[in-house]
Amino acid sequence: MSRPTIIINDLDAERIDILLEQPAYAGLPIADALNAELDRAQMCSPERCHTTW
């Protein structure tokens, strides 16, 4: 089964990254899973990323 494409703006990705580095979340399996998803995401600038939904 293929995974859907993830597109996120780099500002939001950085914000999530900062949250995941907090001691309360660091090392949790769900945080590791979210990090893995962010690693495979396509990044774009906030100005160029826009939703159609």
GROMACS .gro file of N, CA and C in nm:
model
  159
    1MET      N    1   0.085  -0.118   0.000
    1MET     CA    2   0.000   0.000   0.000
    1MET      C    3   0.089   0.124   0.000
    2SER      N    4   0.065   0.214  -0.092
    2SER     CA    5   0.145   0.335  -0.098
    2SER      C    6   0.090   0.440  -0.001
    3ARG      N    7   0.181   0.519   0.048
    3ARG     CA    8   0.141   0.624   0.141
    3ARG      C    9   0.108   0.752   0.064
    4PRO      N   10   0.009   0.828   0.109
    4PRO     CA   11  -0.026   0.951   0.039
    4PRO      C   12   0.086   1.056   0.054
    5THR      N   13   0.090   1.145  -0.042
    5THR     CA   14   0.186   1.254  -0.039
    5THR      C   15   0.153   1.349   0.075
    6ILE      N   16   0.256   1.397   0.141
    6ILE     CA   17   0.239   1.497   0.246
    6ILE      C   18   0.304   1.625   0.195
    7ILE      N   19   0.230   1.734   0.198
    7ILE     CA   20   0.283   1.865   0.161
    7ILE      C   21   0.260   1.957   0.279
    8ILE      N   22   0.366   2.018   0.327
    8ILE     CA   23   0.357   2.106   0.443
    8ILE      C   24   0.450   2.225   0.420
    9ASN      N   25   0.409   2.341   0.471
    9ASN     CA   26   0.500   2.454   0.454
    9ASN      C   27   0.612   2.444   0.557
   10ASP      N   28   0.726   2.497   0.519
   10ASP     CA   29   0.844   2.480   0.603
   10ASP      C   30   0.832   2.549   0.739
   11LEU      N   31   0.753   2.654   0.748
   11LEU     CA   32   0.732   2.721   0.876
   11LEU      C   33   0.656   2.629   0.973
   12ASP      N   34   0.551   2.565   0.926
   12ASP     CA   35   0.475   2.473   1.010
   12ASP      C   36   0.559   2.351   1.047
   13ALA      N   37   0.639   2.302   0.953
   13ALA     CA   38   0.726   2.188   0.981
   13ALA      C   39   0.825   2.222   1.092
   14GLU      N   40   0.880   2.342   1.087
   14GLU     CA   41   0.974   2.386   1.190
   14GLU      C   42   0.905   2.396   1.326
   15ARG      N   43   0.783   2.448   1.327
   15ARG     CA   44   0.707   2.458   1.452
   15ARG      C   45   0.682   2.320   1.513
   16ILE      N   46   0.644   2.225   1.430
   16ILE     CA   47   0.620   2.089   1.478
   16ILE      C   48   0.750   2.029   1.529
   17ASP      N   49   0.859   2.052   1.457
   17ASP     CA   50   0.990   2.002   1.498
   17ASP      C   51   1.028   2.054   1.637
   18ILE      N   52   1.005   2.181   1.660
   18ILE     CA   53   1.037   2.242   1.790
   18ILE      C   54   0.954   2.177   1.900
   19LEU      N   55   0.826   2.153   1.874
   19LEU     CA   56   0.741   2.086   1.973
   19LEU      C   57   0.790   1.945   2.003
   20LEU      N   58   0.829   1.873   1.899
   20LEU     CA   59   0.872   1.734   1.917
   20LEU      C   60   1.005   1.723   1.992
   21GLU      N   61   1.082   1.831   1.994
   21GLU     CA   62   1.209   1.831   2.067
   21GLU      C   63   1.190   1.859   2.216
   22GLN      N   64   1.071   1.899   2.256
   22GLN     CA   65   1.045   1.927   2.398
   22GLN      C   66   1.057   1.798   2.478
   23PRO      N   67   1.108   1.807   2.602
   23PRO     CA   68   1.126   1.687   2.684
   23PRO      C   69   0.999   1.602   2.700
   24ALA      N   70   0.885   1.666   2.701
   24ALA     CA   71   0.760   1.591   2.720
   24ALA      C   72   0.730   1.497   2.603
   25TYR      N   73   0.784   1.528   2.485
   25TYR     CA   74   0.754   1.448   2.366
   25TYR      C   75   0.874   1.371   2.311
   26ALA      N   76   0.994   1.415   2.344
   26ALA     CA   77   1.115   1.354   2.288
   26ALA      C   78   1.121   1.205   2.321
   27GLY      N   79   1.140   1.126   2.219
   27GLY     CA   80   1.155   0.982   2.239
   27GLY      C   81   1.025   0.903   2.244
   28LEU      N   82   0.911   0.970   2.245
   28LEU     CA   83   0.784   0.898   2.243
   28LEU      C   84   0.764   0.835   2.104
   29PRO      N   85   0.708   0.716   2.099
   29PRO     CA   86   0.686   0.652   1.969
   29PRO      C   87   0.603   0.737   1.872
   30ILE      N   88   0.503   0.805   1.922
   30ILE     CA   89   0.420   0.887   1.833
   30ILE      C   90   0.499   1.005   1.779
   31ALA      N   91   0.588   1.062   1.861
   31ALA     CA   92   0.673   1.172   1.815
   31ALA      C   93   0.770   1.122   1.709
   32ASP      N   94   0.826   1.003   1.729
   32ASP     CA   95   0.916   0.944   1.630
   32ASP      C   96   0.843   0.918   1.499
   33ALA      N   97   0.720   0.871   1.508
   33ALA     CA   98   0.641   0.845   1.387
   33ALA      C   99   0.610   0.975   1.312
   34LEU      N  100   0.575   1.079   1.387
   34LEU     CA  101   0.547   1.207   1.323
   34LEU      C  102   0.673   1.263   1.259
   35ASN      N  103   0.787   1.249   1.325
   35ASN     CA  104   0.914   1.292   1.267
   35ASN      C  105   0.943   1.219   1.137
   36ALA      N  106   0.916   1.091   1.134
   36ALA     CA  107   0.939   1.012   1.012
   36ALA      C  108   0.849   1.061   0.898
   37GLU      N  109   0.726   1.096   0.930
   37GLU     CA  110   0.635   1.148   0.829
   37GLU      C  111   0.682   1.285   0.779
   38LEU      N  112   0.730   1.368   0.871
   38LEU     CA  113   0.782   1.499   0.829
   38LEU      C  114   0.905   1.483   0.741
   39ASP      N  115   0.986   1.383   0.769
   39ASP     CA  116   1.107   1.359   0.688
   39ASP      C  117   1.072   1.326   0.543
   40ARG      N  118   0.960   1.262   0.520
   40ARG     CA  119   0.924   1.226   0.383
   40ARG      C  120   0.833   1.330   0.316
   41ALA      N  121   0.795   1.432   0.390
   41ALA     CA  122   0.704   1.534   0.337
   41ALA      C  123   0.774   1.624   0.234
   42GLN      N  124   0.694   1.674   0.143
   42GLN     CA  125   0.742   1.776   0.050
   42GLN      C  126   0.722   1.911   0.117
   43MET      N  127   0.829   1.989   0.123
   43MET     CA  128   0.824   2.121   0.188
   43MET      C  129   0.805   2.230   0.083
   44CYS      N  130   0.738   2.335   0.123
   44CYS     CA  131   0.725   2.453   0.039
   44CYS      C  132   0.716   2.575   0.130
   45SER      N  133   0.736   2.690   0.073
   45SER     CA  134   0.727   2.813   0.152
   45SER      C  135   0.579   2.840   0.183
   46PRO      N  136   0.553   2.912   0.293
   46PRO     CA  137   0.413   2.942   0.327
   46PRO      C  138   0.340   3.017   0.215
   47GLU      N  139   0.414   3.099   0.141
   47GLU     CA  140   0.353   3.176   0.033
   47GLU      C  141   0.315   3.087  -0.086
   48ARG      N  142   0.390   2.981  -0.106
   48ARG     CA  143   0.367   2.895  -0.223
   48ARG      C  144   0.279   2.775  -0.193
   49CYS      N  145   0.268   2.740  -0.066
   49CYS     CA  146   0.180   2.628  -0.026
   49CYS      C  147   0.040   2.685  -0.004
   50HIS      N  148  -0.054   2.628  -0.069
   50HIS     CA  149  -0.192   2.667  -0.040
   50HIS      C  150  -0.281   2.546  -0.059
   51THR      N  151  -0.385   2.547   0.015
   51THR     CA  152  -0.475   2.433   0.013
   51THR      C  153  -0.589   2.457  -0.085
   52THR      N  154  -0.645   2.349  -0.129
   52THR     CA  155  -0.761   2.358  -0.218
   52THR      C  156  -0.885   2.300  -0.153
   53TRP      N  157  -0.876   2.278  -0.022
   53TRP     CA  158  -0.992   2.222   0.047
   53TRP      C  159  -1.044   2.316   0.144
   0.00000   0.00000   0.00000
